[in-house]
Each structure stands twice: as C-alpha cells, then as structure tokens.
Short mmCIF file of C-alpha atoms in Angstrom, two decimals:
data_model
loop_
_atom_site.label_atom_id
_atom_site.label_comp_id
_atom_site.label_asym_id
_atom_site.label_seq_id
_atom_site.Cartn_x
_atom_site.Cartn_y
_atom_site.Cartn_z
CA UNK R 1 20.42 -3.04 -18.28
CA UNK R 2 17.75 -1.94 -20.42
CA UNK R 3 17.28 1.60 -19.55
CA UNK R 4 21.62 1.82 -19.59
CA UNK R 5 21.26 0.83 -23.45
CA UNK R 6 18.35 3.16 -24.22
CA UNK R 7 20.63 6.09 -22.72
CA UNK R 8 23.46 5.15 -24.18
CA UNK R 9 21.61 5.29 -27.73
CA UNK R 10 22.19 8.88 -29.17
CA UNK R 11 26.29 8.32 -28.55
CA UNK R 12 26.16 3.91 -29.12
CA UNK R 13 28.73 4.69 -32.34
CA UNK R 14 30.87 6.81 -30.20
CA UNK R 15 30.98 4.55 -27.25
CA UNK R 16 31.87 2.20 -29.37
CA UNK R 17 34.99 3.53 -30.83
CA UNK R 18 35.84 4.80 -27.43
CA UNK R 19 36.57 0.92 -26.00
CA UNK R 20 39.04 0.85 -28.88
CA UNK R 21 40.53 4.16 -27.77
CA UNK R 22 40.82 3.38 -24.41
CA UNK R 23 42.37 -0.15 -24.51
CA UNK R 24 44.56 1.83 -27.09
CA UNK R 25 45.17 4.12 -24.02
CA UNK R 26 46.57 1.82 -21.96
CA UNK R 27 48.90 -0.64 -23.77
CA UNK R 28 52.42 -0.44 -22.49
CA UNK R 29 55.66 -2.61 -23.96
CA UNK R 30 55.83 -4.71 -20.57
CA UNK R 31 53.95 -7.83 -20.96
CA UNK R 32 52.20 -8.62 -17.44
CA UNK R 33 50.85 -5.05 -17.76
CA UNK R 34 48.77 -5.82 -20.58
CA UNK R 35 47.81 -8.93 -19.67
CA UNK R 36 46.50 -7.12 -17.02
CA UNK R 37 44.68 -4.17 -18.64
CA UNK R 38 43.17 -6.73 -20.91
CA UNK R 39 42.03 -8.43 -17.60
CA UNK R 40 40.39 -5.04 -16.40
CA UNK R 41 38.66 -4.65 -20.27
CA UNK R 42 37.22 -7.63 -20.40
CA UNK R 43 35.43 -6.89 -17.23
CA UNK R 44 34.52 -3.55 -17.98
CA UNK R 45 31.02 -1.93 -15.73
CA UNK R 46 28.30 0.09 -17.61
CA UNK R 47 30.48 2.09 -18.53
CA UNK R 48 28.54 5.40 -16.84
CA UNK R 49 31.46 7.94 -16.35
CA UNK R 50 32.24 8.32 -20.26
CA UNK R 51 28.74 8.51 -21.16
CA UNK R 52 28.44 11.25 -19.27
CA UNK R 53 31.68 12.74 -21.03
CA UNK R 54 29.89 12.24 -24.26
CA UNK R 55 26.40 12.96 -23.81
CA UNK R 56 27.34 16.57 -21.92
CA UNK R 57 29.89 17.20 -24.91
CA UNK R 58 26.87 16.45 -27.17
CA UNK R 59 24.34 18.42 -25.43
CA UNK R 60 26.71 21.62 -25.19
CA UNK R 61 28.18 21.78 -28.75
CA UNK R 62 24.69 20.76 -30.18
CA UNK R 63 26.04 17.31 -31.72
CA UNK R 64 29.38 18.17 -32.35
CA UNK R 65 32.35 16.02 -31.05
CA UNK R 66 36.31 16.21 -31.73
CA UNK R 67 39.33 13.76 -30.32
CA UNK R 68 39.51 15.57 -27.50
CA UNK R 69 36.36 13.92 -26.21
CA UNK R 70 37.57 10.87 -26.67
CA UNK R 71 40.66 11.70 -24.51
CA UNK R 72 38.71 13.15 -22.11
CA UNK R 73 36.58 9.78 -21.54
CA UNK R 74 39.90 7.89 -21.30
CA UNK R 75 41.42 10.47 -18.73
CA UNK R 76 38.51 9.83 -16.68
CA UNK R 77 38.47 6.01 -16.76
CA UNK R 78 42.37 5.71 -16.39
CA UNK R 79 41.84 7.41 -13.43
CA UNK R 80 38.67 6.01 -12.58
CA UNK R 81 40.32 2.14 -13.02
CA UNK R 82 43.73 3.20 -11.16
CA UNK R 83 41.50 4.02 -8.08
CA UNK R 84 39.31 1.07 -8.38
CA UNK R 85 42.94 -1.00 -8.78
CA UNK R 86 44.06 0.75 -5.37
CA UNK R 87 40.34 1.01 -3.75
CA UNK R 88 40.89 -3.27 -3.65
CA UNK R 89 44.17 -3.29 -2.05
CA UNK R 90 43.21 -0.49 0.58
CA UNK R 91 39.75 -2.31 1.51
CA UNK R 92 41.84 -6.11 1.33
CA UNK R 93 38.99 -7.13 -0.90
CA UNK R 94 39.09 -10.01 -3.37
CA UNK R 95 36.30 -9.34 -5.90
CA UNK R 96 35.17 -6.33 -8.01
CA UNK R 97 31.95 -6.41 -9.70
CA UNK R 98 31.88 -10.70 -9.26
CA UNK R 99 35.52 -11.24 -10.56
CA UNK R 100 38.31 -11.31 -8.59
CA UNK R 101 39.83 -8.24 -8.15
CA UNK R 102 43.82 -7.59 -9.66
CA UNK R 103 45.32 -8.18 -6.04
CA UNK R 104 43.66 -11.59 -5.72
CA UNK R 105 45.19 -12.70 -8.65
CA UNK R 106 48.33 -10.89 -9.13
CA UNK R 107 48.93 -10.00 -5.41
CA UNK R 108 49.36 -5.94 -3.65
CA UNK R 109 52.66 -4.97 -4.97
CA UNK R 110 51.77 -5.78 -9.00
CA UNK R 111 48.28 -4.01 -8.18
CA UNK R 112 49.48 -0.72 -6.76
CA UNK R 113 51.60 -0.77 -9.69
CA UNK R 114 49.54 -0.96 -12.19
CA UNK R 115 47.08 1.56 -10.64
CA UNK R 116 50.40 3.93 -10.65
CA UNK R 117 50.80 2.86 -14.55
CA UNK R 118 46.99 3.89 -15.08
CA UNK R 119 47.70 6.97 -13.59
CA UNK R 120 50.53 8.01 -15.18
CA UNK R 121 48.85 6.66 -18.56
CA UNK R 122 46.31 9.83 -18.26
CA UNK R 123 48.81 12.37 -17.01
CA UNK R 124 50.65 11.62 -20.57
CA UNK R 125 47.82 11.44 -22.82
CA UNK R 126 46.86 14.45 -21.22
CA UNK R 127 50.28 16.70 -21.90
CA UNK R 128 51.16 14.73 -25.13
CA UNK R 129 48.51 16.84 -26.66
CA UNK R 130 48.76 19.75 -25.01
CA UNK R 131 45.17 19.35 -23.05
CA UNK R 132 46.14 21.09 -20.04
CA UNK R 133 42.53 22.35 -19.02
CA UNK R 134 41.32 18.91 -19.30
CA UNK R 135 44.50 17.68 -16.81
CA UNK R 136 43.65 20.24 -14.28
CA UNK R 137 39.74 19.51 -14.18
CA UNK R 138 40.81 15.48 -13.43
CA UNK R 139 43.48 16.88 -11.39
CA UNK R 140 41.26 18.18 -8.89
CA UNK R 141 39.16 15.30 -8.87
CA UNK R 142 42.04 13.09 -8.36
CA UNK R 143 42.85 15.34 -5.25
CA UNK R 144 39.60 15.27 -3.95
CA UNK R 145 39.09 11.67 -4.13
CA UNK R 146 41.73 10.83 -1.59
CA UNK R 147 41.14 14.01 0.46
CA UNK R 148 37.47 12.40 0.98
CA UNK R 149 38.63 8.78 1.67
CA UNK R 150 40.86 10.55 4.37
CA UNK R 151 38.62 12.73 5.63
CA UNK R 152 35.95 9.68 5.88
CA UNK R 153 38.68 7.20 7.59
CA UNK R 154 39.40 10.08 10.33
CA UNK R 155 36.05 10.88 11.12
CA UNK R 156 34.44 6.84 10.98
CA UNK R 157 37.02 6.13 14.36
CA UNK R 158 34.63 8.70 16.30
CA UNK R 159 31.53 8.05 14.44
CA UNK R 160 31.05 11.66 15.06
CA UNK R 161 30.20 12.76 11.27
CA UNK R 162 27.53 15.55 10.88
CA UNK R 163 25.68 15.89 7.98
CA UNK R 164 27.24 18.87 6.85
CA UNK R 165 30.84 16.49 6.74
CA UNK R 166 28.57 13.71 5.74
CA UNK R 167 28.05 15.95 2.30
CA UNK R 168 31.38 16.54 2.00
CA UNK R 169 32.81 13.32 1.96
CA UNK R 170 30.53 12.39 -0.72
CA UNK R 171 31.37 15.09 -2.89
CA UNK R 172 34.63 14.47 -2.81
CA UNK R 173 34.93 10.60 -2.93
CA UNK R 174 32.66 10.06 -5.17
CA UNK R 175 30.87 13.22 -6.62
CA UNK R 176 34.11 15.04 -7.56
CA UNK R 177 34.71 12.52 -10.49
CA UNK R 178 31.17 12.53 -12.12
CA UNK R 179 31.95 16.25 -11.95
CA UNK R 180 35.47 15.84 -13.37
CA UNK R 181 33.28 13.97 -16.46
CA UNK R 182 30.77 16.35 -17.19
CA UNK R 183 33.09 19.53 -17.07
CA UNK R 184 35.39 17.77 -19.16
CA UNK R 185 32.92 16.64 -21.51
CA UNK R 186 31.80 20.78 -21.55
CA UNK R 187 35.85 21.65 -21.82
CA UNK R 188 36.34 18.99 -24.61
CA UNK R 189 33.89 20.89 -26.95
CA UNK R 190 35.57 24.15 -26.24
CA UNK R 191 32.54 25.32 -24.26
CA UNK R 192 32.59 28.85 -21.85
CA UNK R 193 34.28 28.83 -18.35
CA UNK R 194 30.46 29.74 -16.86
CA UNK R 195 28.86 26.68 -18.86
CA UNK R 196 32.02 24.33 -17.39
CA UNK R 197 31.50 25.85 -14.21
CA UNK R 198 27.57 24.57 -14.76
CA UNK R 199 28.18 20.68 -16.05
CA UNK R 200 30.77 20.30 -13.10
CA UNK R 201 27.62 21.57 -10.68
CA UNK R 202 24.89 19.27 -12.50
CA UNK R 203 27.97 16.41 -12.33
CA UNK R 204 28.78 17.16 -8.50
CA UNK R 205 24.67 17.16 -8.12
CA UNK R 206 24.34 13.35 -9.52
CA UNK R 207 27.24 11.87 -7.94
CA UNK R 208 25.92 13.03 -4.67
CA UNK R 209 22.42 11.41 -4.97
CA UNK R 210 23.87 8.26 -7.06
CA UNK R 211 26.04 7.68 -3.07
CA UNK R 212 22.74 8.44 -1.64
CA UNK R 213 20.61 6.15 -3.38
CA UNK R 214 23.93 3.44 -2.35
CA UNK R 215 22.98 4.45 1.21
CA UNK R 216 19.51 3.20 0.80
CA UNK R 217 20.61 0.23 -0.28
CA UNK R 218 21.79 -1.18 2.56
CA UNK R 219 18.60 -1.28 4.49
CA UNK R 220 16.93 -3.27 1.48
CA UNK R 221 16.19 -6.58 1.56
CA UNK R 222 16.75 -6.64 -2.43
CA UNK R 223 19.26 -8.52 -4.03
CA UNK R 224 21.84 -6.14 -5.38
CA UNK R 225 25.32 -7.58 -5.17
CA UNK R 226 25.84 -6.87 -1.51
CA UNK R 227 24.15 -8.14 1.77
CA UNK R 228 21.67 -5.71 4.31
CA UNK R 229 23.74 -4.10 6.52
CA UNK R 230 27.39 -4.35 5.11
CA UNK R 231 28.17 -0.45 5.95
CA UNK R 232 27.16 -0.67 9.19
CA UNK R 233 29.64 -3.95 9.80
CA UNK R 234 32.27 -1.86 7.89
CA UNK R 235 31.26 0.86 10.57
CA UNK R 236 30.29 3.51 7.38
CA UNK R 237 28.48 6.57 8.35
CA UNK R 238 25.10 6.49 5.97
CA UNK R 239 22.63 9.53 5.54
CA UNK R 240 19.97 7.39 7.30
CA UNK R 241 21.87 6.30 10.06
CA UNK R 242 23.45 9.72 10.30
CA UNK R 243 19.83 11.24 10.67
CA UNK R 244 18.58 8.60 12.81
CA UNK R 245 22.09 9.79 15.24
CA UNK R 246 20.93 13.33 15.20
CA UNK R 247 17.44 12.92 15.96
CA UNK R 248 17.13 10.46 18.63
CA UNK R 249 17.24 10.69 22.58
CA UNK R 250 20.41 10.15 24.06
CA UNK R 251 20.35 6.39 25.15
CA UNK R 252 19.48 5.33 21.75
CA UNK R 253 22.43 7.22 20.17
CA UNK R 254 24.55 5.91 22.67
CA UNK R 255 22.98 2.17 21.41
CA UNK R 256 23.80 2.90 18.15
CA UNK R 257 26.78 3.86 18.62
CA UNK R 258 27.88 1.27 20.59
CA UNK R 259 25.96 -1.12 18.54
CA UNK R 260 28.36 -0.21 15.27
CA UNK R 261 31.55 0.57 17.06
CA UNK R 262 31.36 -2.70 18.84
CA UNK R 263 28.95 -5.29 17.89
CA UNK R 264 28.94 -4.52 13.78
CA UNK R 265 29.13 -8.03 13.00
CA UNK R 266 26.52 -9.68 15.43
CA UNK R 267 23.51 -10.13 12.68
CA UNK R 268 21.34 -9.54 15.35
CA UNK R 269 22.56 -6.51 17.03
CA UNK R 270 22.70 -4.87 13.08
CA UNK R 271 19.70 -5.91 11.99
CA UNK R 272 17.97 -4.16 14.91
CA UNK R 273 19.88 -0.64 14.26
CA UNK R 274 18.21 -1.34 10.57
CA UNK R 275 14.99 -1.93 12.06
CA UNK R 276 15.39 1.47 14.47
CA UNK R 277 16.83 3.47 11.66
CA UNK R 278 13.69 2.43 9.02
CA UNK R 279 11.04 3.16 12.03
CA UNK R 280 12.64 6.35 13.18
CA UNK R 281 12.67 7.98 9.66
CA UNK R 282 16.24 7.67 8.16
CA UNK R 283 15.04 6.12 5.03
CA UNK R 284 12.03 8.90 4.25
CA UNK R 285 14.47 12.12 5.13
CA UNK R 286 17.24 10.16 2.46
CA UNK R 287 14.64 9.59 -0.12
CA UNK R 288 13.42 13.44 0.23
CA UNK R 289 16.88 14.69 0.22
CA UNK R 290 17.45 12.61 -2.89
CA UNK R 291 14.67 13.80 -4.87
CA UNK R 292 15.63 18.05 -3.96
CA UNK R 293 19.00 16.86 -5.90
CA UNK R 294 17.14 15.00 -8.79
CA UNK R 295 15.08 18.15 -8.70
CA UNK R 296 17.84 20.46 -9.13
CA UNK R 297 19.91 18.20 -11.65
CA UNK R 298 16.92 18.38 -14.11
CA UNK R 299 16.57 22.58 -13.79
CA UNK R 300 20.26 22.90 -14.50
CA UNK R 301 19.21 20.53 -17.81
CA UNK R 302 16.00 22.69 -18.89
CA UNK R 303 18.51 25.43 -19.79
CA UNK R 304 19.82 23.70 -22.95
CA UNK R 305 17.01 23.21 -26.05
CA UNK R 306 15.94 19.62 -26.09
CA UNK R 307 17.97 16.79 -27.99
CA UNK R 308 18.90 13.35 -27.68
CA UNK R 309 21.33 13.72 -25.86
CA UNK R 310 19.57 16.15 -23.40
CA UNK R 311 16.76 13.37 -23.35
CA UNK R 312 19.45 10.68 -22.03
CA UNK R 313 21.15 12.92 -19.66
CA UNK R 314 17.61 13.23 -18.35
CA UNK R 315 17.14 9.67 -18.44
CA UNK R 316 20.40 9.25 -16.56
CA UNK R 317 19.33 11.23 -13.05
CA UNK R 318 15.91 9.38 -13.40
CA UNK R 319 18.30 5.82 -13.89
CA UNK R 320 20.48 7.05 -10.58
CA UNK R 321 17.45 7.49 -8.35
CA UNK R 322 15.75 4.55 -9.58
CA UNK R 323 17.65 1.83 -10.24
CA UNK R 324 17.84 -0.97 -8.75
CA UNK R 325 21.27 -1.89 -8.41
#
C-alpha cells in the first residue's frame, strides 16, 4: 500500500473530504439502505478511480479544484459501487475484496436494488446541479460497461475471441470507466473539448493495461487474492491464452480448447494449458504489449509541465504495471 499513499499525497486533503462527500452522496431516508451504504464504506478499496478524478483535475487546471470535482469523483464511484453491487449477483459470488459481498448478506433482490439506488443517486447529483457534460461522459461509460460484459458473455460460449475483440471488451468493461474518471476530472476544471478528448485517451490507455496486467496474474504462482488459473475454470478469454490460440498448430488449439470448454476445473488438465501457454510465449507477447501502453500513457503525460500531481499520475501507470496485486 505504500506506493498507493505516496500517490495519493499531492490530493491526501482532498481525498479526504471526498469520503465525507460521498457517504454524503448516498444517504437516503429508508433505513436498510443506509445500513447498507455504510456496509459498502466501511469496506471501501484504494480508492483508485477518484484519484484519478483529482489528480487529472489538478494536473490540467495547474492546482486548481472547485465542487464540481468532488461530484465528479462521487458520480464515478456511485456508479462504480452500483456495478460492483450487480457484478456479485450476476457472477453468484459471495465475497468482494474478503467481505462478503451485499447479496450474501442481504440476499439478490435487496442487492439489485440498491445498485439501482446507487445509480440513480449519480444521475441526480448529476442534474441537481446542472452538470450535464459530466452525466454524459459517465453516461457512456455506463453504456459501455454492459455492452462489454455482453459482448464478452456472447463471444466466451465459442471461445472464438480475436485479439482485435479481445481489445474491445477490455475497453469497454473495464477501460471505459478509468476513462469516464480522467475526462471528468479534465471536464470538472472546465478544461478544452481537445484536452478532454486527451485524459479520456490516457484513461482508456491505463485501464487497458491495468486488465492486462490482471491477465498475467493468473499464471502466477503469487499470492494475490485469487488462485492460478481461476479464468481459465471461469472459461475467460486472457491475452496470453488468446495468443497462445492464435499461434499454435491446430491439435494444440483444438486441446486448448477443449481443455477450457470442457475440463476447466480438472487442476490437472488447467495447470497444463498454464504450463503450454508460459512455454509457448503468451506471457512475454502480454508483458510487451503492456509496456507499448505504459509507453504511450507516459507521452500523453510529458505534454503538461511537471507538478505533483503530474509526478503521481506518473507514479500511477508505473503502480498498474507493477504491482503486485
């Protein structure tokens, strides 16, 4: 966590504030609704998606900040915590982030209502004060998030995903919304369409190598929070495995895929599809693909004059392709 806590330094009085604000952001009259949201506080991540809100707004306006920032941030995690909310009952799962997750303990129905209540909760704060650019730049995301999870569901049945679709599920599932933060941190500050335009690029850049990076992780034998092999038992299409598909002779694709379509959970059977996919280059073309978008995250940053909060937005591609977990 120590590198999170170093970037987070230029903005630590802001971030601050902002859990106020955003608890703030969702308290509703009903009861059980916020016991729950106080649930989903407590619990809270690293908090990544409104640090980028802040440190882009920062970097743009050269230190200056308004309100609107801080709505922005809570836009994006209202969203960001509806679609976790809903993520859990769509994937059955009973934990999120070691806890267990709002439809373990309160059961589906409550949770897909309170992910509705989360997102109606940012389409207010949004047109209570009149920050329609800011609506339509989550909007999109919001769109592209379950076009994405759609588009990934169709294609997993044939495990017939190219690269080329393999990118564009990852933009939009998870990329779009680290985009959605860093053009609405730009937006916030009242910065030009072109320079929007940019942050949304260097966002869409990041959130593509942060699921890339994920990839990787599943042929680790590190401890991260989830075991070796998990998305090939959950039959998910990974840049390594994809590669490995593409660049093999014919009875070994037919292996793999018969290996993941049909034998996902014998250990055996996956770890051997790990141990053909790290021998057959999957994990070096990943890596190398990785580092082009780390490269071209950190030109679109050595446009702006250096700062803090330039420094820690550097900091934060270096944290995505390194870390650890």
């Amino acid at each position: 966590m120590k590198i999170v806590e170093q970037i987070k330094q230029p903005i630590q009085d802001e971030m601050e504030l902002f859990e106020l604000k955003f608890k703030d952001s969702m308290s509703s009259h009903v009861p059980l609704i916020n016991r729950i949201t106080h649930f989903i506080v407590k619990r809270k991540g690293k908090q990544m998606r409104p640090m980028f809100v802040f440190l882009v707004a920062k970097m743009v306006s050269g230190g200056n900040f308004s309100e609107r920032t801080y709505r922005g941030a809570s836009l994006i995690e209202l969203i960001h915590t509806g679609s976790l909310v809903h993520d859990d009952v769509v994937d059955d799962s009973n934990r999120r982030r070691g806890f267990f997750s709002i439809n373990a303990l309160w059961k589906n129905k409550i949770a897909v209502l309170v992910g509705d209540f989360l997102f109606s909760k940012s389409l207010l704060l949004s047109v209570d004060h009149d920050d329609f650019d800011l609506l339509k730049l989550i909007s999109i995301a919001l769109k592209e998030m379950s076009e994405g999870e759609l588009l990934q569901i169709e294609k997993a049945r044939k495990l017939d995903i190219t690269e080329d679709i393999y990118f564009e599920i990852i933009r939009q599932k998870t990329a779009t919304l680290i985009a959605a933060c860093c053009s609405i941190g730009a937006a916030s500050v009242g910065a030009s369409e072109e320079e929007i335009r940019k942050m949304r690029k260097f966002g869409e850049i990041i959130g593509t190598a942060f699921q890339m990076k994920d990839d990787l992780f599943d042929y680790t034998e590190a401890k991260i929070g989830k075991p070796t092999g998990i998305d090939i038992k959950e039959q998910k299409m990974t840049l390594p495995l994809i590669h490995t598909l593409n660049n093999c002779n014919p009875k070994d694709k037919k292996w793999i895929i018969n290996s993941v379509k049909n034998h996902n959970k014998n250990k055996k059977r996956v770890k051997e599809v790990i141990a053909y996919v790290k021998s057959n280059g999957g994990i070096e073309y990943t890596i190398r693909k990785m580092t082009e978008y780390q490269k071209e995250a950190l030109n679109l940053l050595n446009e702006y004059p250096d700062s803090p909060y330039k420094k820690s937005l550097i900091d934060m591609v270096n944290y995505v392709i390194d870390r650890k977990i």
